[in-house]
């Protein structure tokens, strides 16, 4: 590989065909010589677009490139369909995949990820332990948002029990068009203890949802709408995410409130694709991304709660305000393993229920 | 088409035809192949045809597509008629306005529509003020909202083919009709409408085919019941990763498009043959 790379600049019209032939042979041979890739200086990272990507680059990718000399190519939008296609055809082009919980877990079940070698992370420092195929990268807090100008303290729901209590807190609410998260908050709202949330009591959750149905202004498919519906006063209270409200308060005139009294935290993972061309670099990247200083700089730049305990002390006070409290006991985490096997049947039931 | 091809245009059409065969037909064949798990099973089809979710989504898709295309054709025709009567310069300026919604992000548009159609939106506020009582018409997050959003997107697709047909009508025909004593309504019905029919057909077809594959507009501006087949394709492709079922839904969507497209093409062929 390095040999070929060194010669690349000398390609000219005369020897182009010969080089092209060599390159093709190299590509065809690639699956058989994957160990030699350990020496590459490349890495492909698939992550989310927009501000998120900017934050990843500034807080994590640039320091990584500086320290290791590995050149990172950042691509937009983690898509499991593309992972499946790459692994199925044996033509793997991505190395590190930035996976929301459900994607991470379904990839693990389907065998799309490389097993993570032990010793990559300082497990003592992590609030959530690393798994066989995945390392928790950060968490995002789902919770209740409201407009404090219209609903001052005492008038707006703070916990999920409040959110599902339309008599005590009259107002039009939003819920998502998916079972994941919606069933969880319904059960938390019905008084299930966060520690006993899984396995989800699906029937009970649907009973709770049945009661709140008339008070739902909009079942939201696209996440930005969880915020814009509050801004346009179409909804009085909205189930959304702390980082979304943080960003909208920074950019817009309307200052919205977000309750940290009770949150449903989702976990974002990092994974390495099975047969990734730059596997060793990918492991290096994962290890780097979980170090306290880069957990802090990355979350500072793009939002989200670090998994590294030590990272918390490195964050600015104004960023800490937007994170769920580390030791809060009434917060729950989405259990992605539970969902990995139940997704299709539960989502189908949920969507059918929505139609009814 | 056949008329042109027989005059020796084959070699010129061939590259484009081969390219579109490769980029369109091959994946379509793959989808058909996938939907039956390689020709071995009809399980994917039976599982979706037994699913209430799928049947409801199919009904919604057909209803929304038909109604949205119909509304777009009516609206688009009126706009095209108006454009056809303007001077060329004025028409160019107005055409930019027609295209404007085409170039605007759907998220931005849905936000704007919420401001117009929402509970405390422009329309409801105005009506409340005019009537002196609080009026809260449900204009968004239901089927009405879907129709507004879809026609907003589809109307330009209708305007352009209809406009082309209208501009191709020889003005002498109008004068002849007038000289013969026809009233404007009669001229419209006997001259304008029949001669612009190919454009209407083309516009209606593109609108219908386009709307069958829609899902973001119903998701943003519709109610909880406005779930489309395209939503299900997305769900099975990217979330469940069950490509057999996703392909089966795709095949049925493809069949629906064919139901719209084939009669329109036959009709069009007939019209051209008649001329």
XYZ file of C-alpha atoms in Angstrom:
631
model
C 0.000 0.000 0.000
C 2.568 2.556 1.087
C 4.674 1.585 -1.898
C 1.836 2.345 -4.272
C 0.943 5.536 -2.503
C 4.508 6.853 -2.825
C 4.461 6.311 -6.542
C 1.082 7.912 -7.132
C 2.351 11.435 -7.791
C 4.440 10.118 -10.695
C 1.427 8.936 -12.627
C 1.454 10.404 -16.117
C -0.324 9.764 -19.324
C 2.146 7.075 -20.438
C 2.083 4.840 -17.419
C -1.495 5.562 -16.404
C -2.876 2.282 -17.695
C -0.202 0.255 -15.979
C -0.845 2.069 -12.727
C -4.575 1.718 -13.106
C -4.126 -2.005 -13.622
C -1.985 -2.206 -10.525
C -4.527 -0.228 -8.533
C -7.340 -2.485 -9.709
C -5.322 -5.530 -8.733
C -4.716 -3.933 -5.368
C -8.409 -3.324 -4.836
C -9.298 -6.855 -5.914
C -6.638 -8.295 -3.636
C -7.642 -6.081 -0.728
C -9.851 -8.616 1.089
C -6.951 -11.077 1.194
C -4.289 -8.707 2.455
C -6.303 -6.863 5.050
C -3.647 -7.299 7.753
C -1.196 -5.209 5.768
C -3.655 -2.335 6.145
C -2.500 -1.873 9.724
C 0.166 0.399 8.348
C -2.231 2.776 6.580
C -2.452 6.392 7.542
C -6.117 6.689 6.623
C -9.424 6.500 8.449
C -13.018 6.967 7.307
C -15.468 8.246 9.902
C -19.199 8.350 9.251
C -21.027 10.862 11.394
C -23.993 13.235 11.366
C -24.080 16.430 9.299
C -24.381 20.126 10.055
C -23.286 21.547 13.411
C -22.775 18.053 14.746
C -20.138 17.295 12.157
C -18.456 20.640 12.753
C -18.261 19.852 16.463
C -16.843 16.397 15.775
C -14.168 17.848 13.532
C -13.136 20.681 15.852
C -13.343 18.814 19.137
C -12.131 15.366 18.137
C -10.981 14.740 14.569
C -8.486 17.593 14.307
C -6.670 16.778 17.572
C -6.630 13.105 16.533
C -5.058 13.878 13.165
C -2.499 16.144 14.824
C -1.472 13.582 17.391
C -1.449 10.448 15.231
C -0.725 11.770 11.753
C -3.640 9.668 10.505
C -5.714 11.385 7.842
C -9.421 11.189 8.686
C -12.065 11.440 5.975
C -15.369 12.529 7.514
C -18.575 11.473 5.740
C -22.175 12.443 6.471
C -25.041 10.350 7.737
C -24.701 6.969 9.372
C -27.062 4.701 7.462
C -27.529 1.074 8.485
C -28.777 0.140 5.015
C -25.386 1.165 3.636
C -23.574 -0.743 6.377
C -25.571 -3.835 5.509
C -24.781 -3.402 1.813
C -21.049 -2.932 2.480
C -20.726 -5.927 4.774
C -22.924 -8.123 2.557
C -20.902 -7.427 -0.590
C -17.553 -7.485 1.230
C -16.798 -4.033 -0.139
C -16.319 -2.180 3.139
C -15.398 1.479 2.766
C -16.198 2.905 6.185
C -14.157 2.394 9.342
C -15.798 4.144 12.272
C -19.574 4.456 12.512
C -21.286 6.964 14.798
C -24.336 4.928 15.815
C -27.432 5.970 17.742
C -28.445 3.242 20.183
C -30.873 1.300 18.020
C -28.503 1.216 15.048
C -25.589 0.163 17.239
C -27.562 -2.689 18.752
C -29.048 -3.930 15.478
C -25.559 -3.874 13.923
C -24.274 -5.942 16.833
C -27.083 -8.480 16.461
C -26.516 -8.748 12.722
C -22.739 -9.085 13.036
C -21.836 -5.867 11.234
C -19.251 -4.687 13.808
C -15.714 -5.727 14.698
C -15.175 -7.030 18.199
C -13.422 -4.368 20.261
C -10.066 -5.472 21.683
C -9.798 -5.208 25.460
C -7.800 -2.410 27.023
C -8.906 0.312 24.615
C -10.654 2.316 27.321
C -10.242 3.314 30.938
C -13.377 1.460 32.069
C -13.209 2.961 35.560
C -13.718 6.415 34.076
C -16.762 5.473 31.974
C -20.265 5.979 33.342
C -21.509 3.285 30.939
C -19.236 0.279 30.343
C -18.005 -0.560 26.865
C -19.577 -3.583 25.181
C -18.311 -6.367 22.990
C -18.887 -4.455 19.748
C -19.719 -0.940 20.894
C -18.440 1.818 23.076
C -20.918 4.386 24.456
C -19.730 7.712 23.057
C -22.113 10.153 24.726
C -25.695 10.382 25.907
C -28.429 12.773 24.873
C -31.199 13.757 27.222
C -34.820 13.478 26.121
C -37.259 15.442 28.242
C -39.925 18.076 28.468
C -39.588 21.497 26.876
C -41.922 24.465 27.289
C -42.129 28.215 26.786
C -41.517 29.782 30.222
C -43.147 33.049 29.115
C -46.459 31.245 28.585
C -46.080 28.564 31.234
C -44.139 29.796 34.259
C -42.942 27.470 37.018
C -45.733 25.380 38.443
C -47.785 25.582 35.219
C -45.638 23.303 33.102
C -44.862 19.589 33.518
C -41.396 18.718 34.802
C -41.470 14.932 35.036
C -43.025 12.312 32.794
C -45.705 11.764 35.424
C -46.630 15.441 34.923
C -46.429 15.093 31.151
C -48.973 12.284 31.140
C -51.220 14.080 33.612
C -53.367 16.308 31.415
C -55.687 17.311 34.258
C -52.970 18.763 36.471
C -51.133 20.299 33.512
C -53.621 21.177 30.786
C -52.007 21.855 27.443
C -51.303 20.435 24.021
C -48.383 18.002 23.892
C -46.144 16.363 21.317
C -45.084 12.742 21.131
C -42.961 10.939 18.549
C -44.290 8.684 15.783
C -42.112 5.838 17.024
C -42.518 3.296 19.788
C -38.965 3.644 21.041
C -38.860 6.485 23.602
C -42.649 6.938 23.498
C -43.360 3.662 25.306
C -40.591 4.370 27.807
C -41.825 7.808 28.792
C -45.408 6.539 28.960
C -44.342 3.890 31.484
C -42.191 6.321 33.446
C -45.176 8.645 33.401
C -47.339 5.885 34.808
C -45.013 5.502 37.762
C -42.698 2.671 36.691
C -39.323 3.009 38.429
C -36.468 3.714 35.995
C -34.560 0.670 37.257
C -37.539 -1.584 36.496
C -38.384 -0.121 33.103
C -37.176 -3.136 31.068
C -38.545 -5.425 29.847
C -41.151 -2.861 28.806
C -44.734 -3.635 29.782
C -46.045 -2.856 26.321
C -49.741 -3.357 27.068
C -49.561 -1.022 30.031
C -47.745 1.589 27.936
C -50.495 1.530 25.296
C -53.125 2.066 28.003
C -51.261 5.167 29.161
C -50.932 6.412 25.588
C -54.625 5.840 24.958
C -55.405 8.296 27.767
C -53.051 11.018 26.568
C -53.992 10.681 22.871
C -56.612 13.500 22.869
C -54.060 15.911 24.299
C -51.433 15.311 21.633
C -51.264 18.203 19.162
C -48.874 16.481 16.812
C -47.158 13.116 16.557
C -43.756 14.202 15.365
C -41.761 12.356 12.724
C -38.933 14.857 12.107
C -37.000 15.908 15.213
C -36.696 19.650 14.374
C -40.482 19.881 14.662
C -40.295 19.008 18.362
C -38.885 22.528 18.802
C -40.575 24.520 16.037
C -44.042 23.469 17.232
C -43.293 25.167 20.558
C -42.033 28.272 18.803
C -45.172 28.547 16.678
C -47.359 27.843 19.766
C -48.915 24.815 18.100
C -47.850 22.799 21.122
C -47.629 23.933 24.728
C -45.268 21.210 25.933
C -42.966 19.099 23.817
C -40.937 15.928 24.249
C -37.579 16.865 22.769
C -33.852 16.833 23.484
C -31.727 19.113 25.654
C -29.197 19.836 22.897
C -31.989 20.903 20.515
C -33.329 23.444 23.002
C -29.802 24.600 23.833
C -29.118 25.227 20.141
C -32.435 26.942 19.498
C -32.002 29.260 22.518
C -28.571 30.197 21.197
C -29.831 30.966 17.686
C -33.366 32.271 18.189
C -35.150 35.012 20.049
C -37.653 32.789 21.853
C -36.031 31.326 24.977
C -37.477 27.919 25.758
C -37.184 25.937 28.972
C -36.154 22.300 29.362
C -36.702 20.196 32.455
C -33.835 18.173 33.906
C -36.040 16.828 36.688
C -36.533 13.626 34.742
C -34.916 12.512 31.526
C -34.873 9.554 29.226
C -31.283 9.330 28.042
C -30.399 7.857 24.689
C -26.939 6.474 24.108
C -24.841 7.174 21.029
C -22.159 4.560 20.304
C -19.035 4.276 18.230
C -18.527 1.070 16.291
C -15.990 -0.293 13.800
C -17.351 -1.936 10.664
C -16.616 -5.627 10.189
C -13.738 -5.884 7.732
C -12.993 -2.153 7.973
C -10.031 -1.273 5.731
C -8.277 0.710 8.473
C -9.248 -1.345 11.464
C -6.250 -0.579 13.677
C -6.634 3.148 13.137
C -10.312 2.818 13.910
C -9.552 1.224 17.294
C -7.028 3.981 17.942
C -9.717 6.542 17.149
C -12.215 4.950 19.533
C -9.657 4.897 22.324
C -8.792 8.536 21.635
C -12.450 9.614 21.533
C -13.038 8.243 25.033
C -10.185 10.102 26.719
C -11.498 12.717 29.164
C -9.920 15.715 27.443
C -11.365 14.854 24.015
C -14.704 13.759 25.426
C -14.855 17.236 26.943
C -13.682 19.164 23.866
C -15.968 17.180 21.561
C -19.105 17.535 23.711
C -18.300 21.185 24.315
C -18.244 21.683 20.548
C -21.354 19.696 19.573
C -23.486 19.091 22.691
C -24.252 15.829 24.465
C -23.209 14.417 27.818
C -19.748 12.818 28.093
C -19.406 9.193 29.135
C -16.075 9.953 30.766
C -16.547 11.042 34.389
C -13.401 13.107 34.385
C -14.614 15.038 31.336
C -17.340 16.696 33.424
C -14.813 18.700 35.433
C -13.283 19.961 32.196
C -16.539 21.397 30.830
C -17.524 25.050 31.038
C -20.198 25.812 33.657
C -22.636 27.029 30.980
C -22.329 23.717 29.140
C -22.894 21.762 32.346
C -26.263 23.485 32.702
C -27.466 21.592 29.633
C -26.470 18.134 30.819
C -28.521 15.726 32.884
C -27.179 15.341 36.407
C -24.695 12.480 36.602
C -26.139 10.884 39.740
C -29.864 11.560 39.237
C -31.823 8.436 40.163
C -35.093 9.100 38.340
C -33.471 9.269 34.920
C -33.600 6.230 32.658
C -31.447 4.989 29.787
C -32.908 3.531 26.604
C -32.038 -0.177 26.530
C -30.962 -0.735 22.953
C -30.391 -4.472 23.359
C -34.002 -4.910 24.377
C -35.096 -3.012 21.292
C -32.792 -4.886 18.921
C -35.018 -7.968 19.045
C -38.371 -6.264 19.552
C -38.146 -3.362 17.124
C -40.164 -4.610 14.161
C -43.104 -6.123 16.035
C -43.382 -3.276 18.539
C -43.046 -0.511 15.970
C -45.629 -2.173 13.771
C -48.059 -2.417 16.670
C -47.364 1.203 17.584
C -47.897 2.480 14.057
C -51.125 0.484 13.750
C -52.272 1.906 17.053
C -51.570 5.413 15.763
C -53.797 4.758 12.751
C -56.684 3.656 14.938
C -41.801 7.885 -29.915
C -42.154 5.057 -32.393
C -42.671 7.530 -35.176
C -39.431 9.329 -34.398
C -37.481 6.143 -33.875
C -38.470 4.747 -37.244
C -36.969 7.784 -38.932
C -33.464 6.668 -37.968
C -33.119 8.401 -34.625
C -32.190 5.111 -32.973
C -28.441 5.664 -32.812
C -28.981 9.050 -31.176
C -31.397 7.775 -28.570
C -29.388 4.640 -27.827
C -26.757 6.051 -25.416
C -29.397 7.709 -23.227
C -31.599 4.640 -23.407
C -28.756 2.296 -22.440
C -27.724 4.551 -19.572
C -31.239 4.798 -18.185
C -31.660 1.039 -18.554
C -28.512 0.472 -16.531
C -29.207 2.981 -13.779
C -32.944 2.357 -13.523
C -33.761 -1.100 -14.755
C -31.009 -3.067 -13.036
C -31.890 -1.839 -9.532
C -35.579 -2.406 -10.269
C -34.857 -5.999 -11.273
C -32.851 -6.383 -8.079
C -35.808 -5.104 -6.060
C -38.150 -7.596 -7.729
C -35.622 -10.361 -7.111
C -35.196 -9.323 -3.479
C -38.927 -9.092 -2.808
C -39.283 -12.828 -3.446
C -36.038 -13.708 -1.625
C -34.487 -14.709 -4.940
C -37.608 -16.236 -6.452
C -38.040 -18.735 -3.656
C -40.691 -17.250 -1.419
C -43.749 -15.065 -1.386
C -43.571 -14.666 2.370
C -42.735 -10.962 2.217
C -45.864 -10.309 0.163
C -48.177 -12.393 2.319
C -46.842 -10.785 5.485
C -47.511 -7.251 4.248
C -50.834 -8.037 2.614
C -52.031 -9.416 5.930
C -50.810 -6.336 7.750
C -53.394 -3.743 8.642
C -50.643 -1.136 8.747
C -49.654 -1.827 5.157
C -53.226 -1.846 3.855
C -54.041 1.425 5.577
C -50.840 3.006 4.295
C -51.681 1.862 0.776
C -55.150 3.348 0.973
C -53.784 6.624 2.310
C -51.147 6.703 -0.418
C -53.691 6.247 -3.194
C -56.159 8.726 -1.695
C -53.546 11.384 -1.064
C -51.958 10.946 -4.485
C -55.221 11.122 -6.409
C -56.586 14.098 -4.540
C -53.276 15.977 -4.545
C -52.824 15.412 -8.298
C -56.372 16.520 -9.022
C -56.000 19.707 -6.978
C -52.604 20.410 -8.521
C -53.976 19.993 -12.027
C -56.850 22.411 -11.363
C -54.606 24.968 -9.682
C -51.792 24.461 -12.165
C -54.141 24.861 -15.116
C -55.413 28.195 -13.873
C -51.888 29.432 -13.294
C -50.740 28.209 -16.718
C -53.725 29.853 -18.403
C -52.828 33.136 -16.760
C -49.151 32.791 -17.682
C -50.006 32.006 -21.311
C -51.790 35.349 -21.624
C -48.862 37.441 -20.382
C -46.139 39.072 -22.429
C -42.983 36.957 -22.711
C -41.054 39.153 -20.283
C -43.732 39.234 -17.649
C -44.206 35.502 -18.045
C -40.525 34.847 -17.341
C -40.753 36.844 -14.123
C -43.917 35.068 -13.007
C -42.420 31.673 -13.794
C -39.712 32.323 -11.226
C -42.478 32.762 -8.656
C -43.995 29.448 -9.710
C -40.636 27.742 -9.220
C -39.920 29.348 -5.874
C -41.577 26.648 -3.737
C -39.550 24.087 -5.687
C -36.321 25.571 -4.420
C -37.341 25.999 -0.785
C -36.513 23.397 1.842
C -39.562 21.461 2.985
C -38.655 22.024 6.636
C -38.674 25.762 6.087
C -41.934 25.561 4.156
C -43.640 23.466 6.812
C -42.589 26.051 9.407
C -44.011 28.825 7.225
C -47.243 26.908 6.670
C -47.599 26.411 10.406
C -47.430 30.177 10.815
C -50.118 30.615 8.166
C -52.410 27.681 8.957
C -51.751 27.062 12.638
C -54.136 27.446 15.568
C -52.863 30.957 16.184
C -51.800 31.342 12.572
C -52.545 34.131 10.140
C -55.784 32.676 8.796
C -57.263 31.803 12.182
C -56.192 35.131 13.711
C -57.744 37.025 10.827
C -61.001 35.094 11.026
C -61.136 35.551 14.792
C -60.638 39.280 14.345
C -63.149 39.581 11.493
C -65.845 37.557 13.228
C -65.154 38.870 16.698
C -65.044 35.374 18.135
C -62.268 32.874 18.595
C -61.939 30.721 15.497
C -59.662 27.695 15.500
C -60.069 25.951 12.170
C -58.012 22.756 12.003
C -55.995 23.521 8.875
C -52.734 21.733 9.583
C -51.623 18.371 11.006
C -54.502 16.723 9.200
C -55.453 15.885 5.614
C -56.023 19.555 4.802
C -52.431 20.316 5.756
C -51.179 17.435 3.621
C -53.084 18.758 0.606
C -51.763 22.282 1.045
C -48.199 21.018 1.322
C -48.477 18.581 -1.577
C -50.185 20.956 -4.017
C -47.621 23.588 -3.129
C -44.936 21.188 -4.272
C -46.755 19.593 -7.217
C -48.346 22.605 -8.902
C -45.148 23.691 -10.712
C -44.933 20.181 -12.179
C -48.320 20.751 -13.781
C -47.842 24.376 -14.787
C -44.928 23.787 -17.134
C -46.292 21.052 -19.420
C -49.711 22.739 -19.526
C -48.112 26.071 -20.347
C -46.131 24.454 -23.169
C -49.339 23.004 -24.612
C -51.188 26.310 -24.312
C -48.424 28.275 -25.975
C -48.356 25.794 -28.846
C -51.973 26.558 -29.762
C -52.118 28.618 -32.929
C -53.706 32.013 -32.048
C -55.461 31.913 -35.414
C -57.711 29.189 -34.006
C -59.016 31.563 -31.350
C -59.671 34.247 -33.922
C -61.438 31.763 -36.172
C -63.621 30.621 -33.296
C -64.477 34.200 -32.406
C -65.321 35.056 -35.979
C -67.630 32.065 -36.034
C -69.397 33.606 -33.060
C -68.186 31.389 -30.207
C -68.412 32.830 -26.694
C -65.298 32.672 -24.437
C -66.673 29.692 -22.510
C -67.305 27.803 -25.744
C -63.830 28.676 -27.049
C -62.307 27.369 -23.855
C -64.226 24.118 -24.001
C -63.830 23.385 -27.698
C -60.424 24.881 -28.486
C -58.253 25.519 -25.440
C -59.099 22.492 -23.338
C -58.786 19.740 -25.986
C -55.593 21.203 -27.421
C -53.961 21.506 -24.008
C -54.966 17.983 -23.017
C -51.524 16.439 -23.724
C -49.964 18.915 -21.306
C -52.625 18.258 -18.691
C -52.071 14.542 -19.049
C -48.310 14.882 -18.739
C -48.673 17.178 -15.741
C -51.220 14.988 -13.999
C -49.073 11.942 -14.575
C -45.934 13.513 -13.149
C -47.891 14.827 -10.189
C -49.451 11.448 -9.464
C -46.219 9.488 -9.860
C -44.349 12.006 -7.741
C -46.909 12.018 -4.961
C -47.052 8.225 -4.727
C -43.498 8.276 -3.465
C -43.937 11.186 -1.056
C -43.573 10.901 2.643
C -41.931 13.938 4.152
C -44.811 16.333 3.440
C -47.445 14.061 5.040
C -45.049 13.454 7.952
C -44.513 17.159 8.598
C -47.926 18.586 7.789
C -50.246 15.629 8.226
C -51.900 13.988 11.176
C -51.016 10.712 12.793
C -53.004 8.754 10.233
C -51.209 10.141 7.206
C -48.671 7.373 6.837
C -47.554 6.605 3.286
C -46.086 3.515 1.634
C -42.791 5.346 1.243
C -42.631 5.619 5.057
C -42.845 1.854 5.256
C -40.113 1.372 2.651
C -37.883 3.647 4.697
C -38.801 1.892 7.926
C -38.016 -1.593 6.610
C -34.906 -0.534 4.685
C -33.106 1.483 7.302
C -34.560 0.562 10.670
C -35.615 -3.059 10.521
C -33.104 -3.894 7.744
C -35.583 -6.391 6.322
C -34.954 -5.830 2.642
C -37.308 -8.555 1.474
C -40.282 -6.784 2.971
C -38.944 -3.367 1.926
C -38.632 -4.650 -1.645
C -42.113 -6.153 -1.569
C -43.551 -2.772 -0.534
C -41.452 -1.217 -3.286
C -42.822 -3.635 -5.873
C -46.393 -2.791 -4.895
C -45.597 0.913 -5.051
C -44.124 0.271 -8.487
C -47.317 -1.497 -9.549
C -49.388 1.467 -8.335
C -47.265 3.821 -10.408
C -47.776 1.550 -13.404
C -51.540 1.653 -12.892
C -51.351 5.428 -13.203
C -48.732 5.582 -15.912
C -49.729 2.922 -18.424
C -53.238 4.210 -19.267
C -51.835 7.720 -19.523
C -49.157 6.572 -21.936
C -51.672 4.633 -24.030
C -53.968 7.627 -24.148
C -51.103 9.806 -25.195
C -50.053 7.410 -27.918
C -53.614 7.429 -29.210
C -53.719 11.204 -29.290
C -50.457 11.411 -31.198
C -51.580 8.719 -33.585
C -54.787 10.633 -34.255
C -52.955 13.778 -35.284
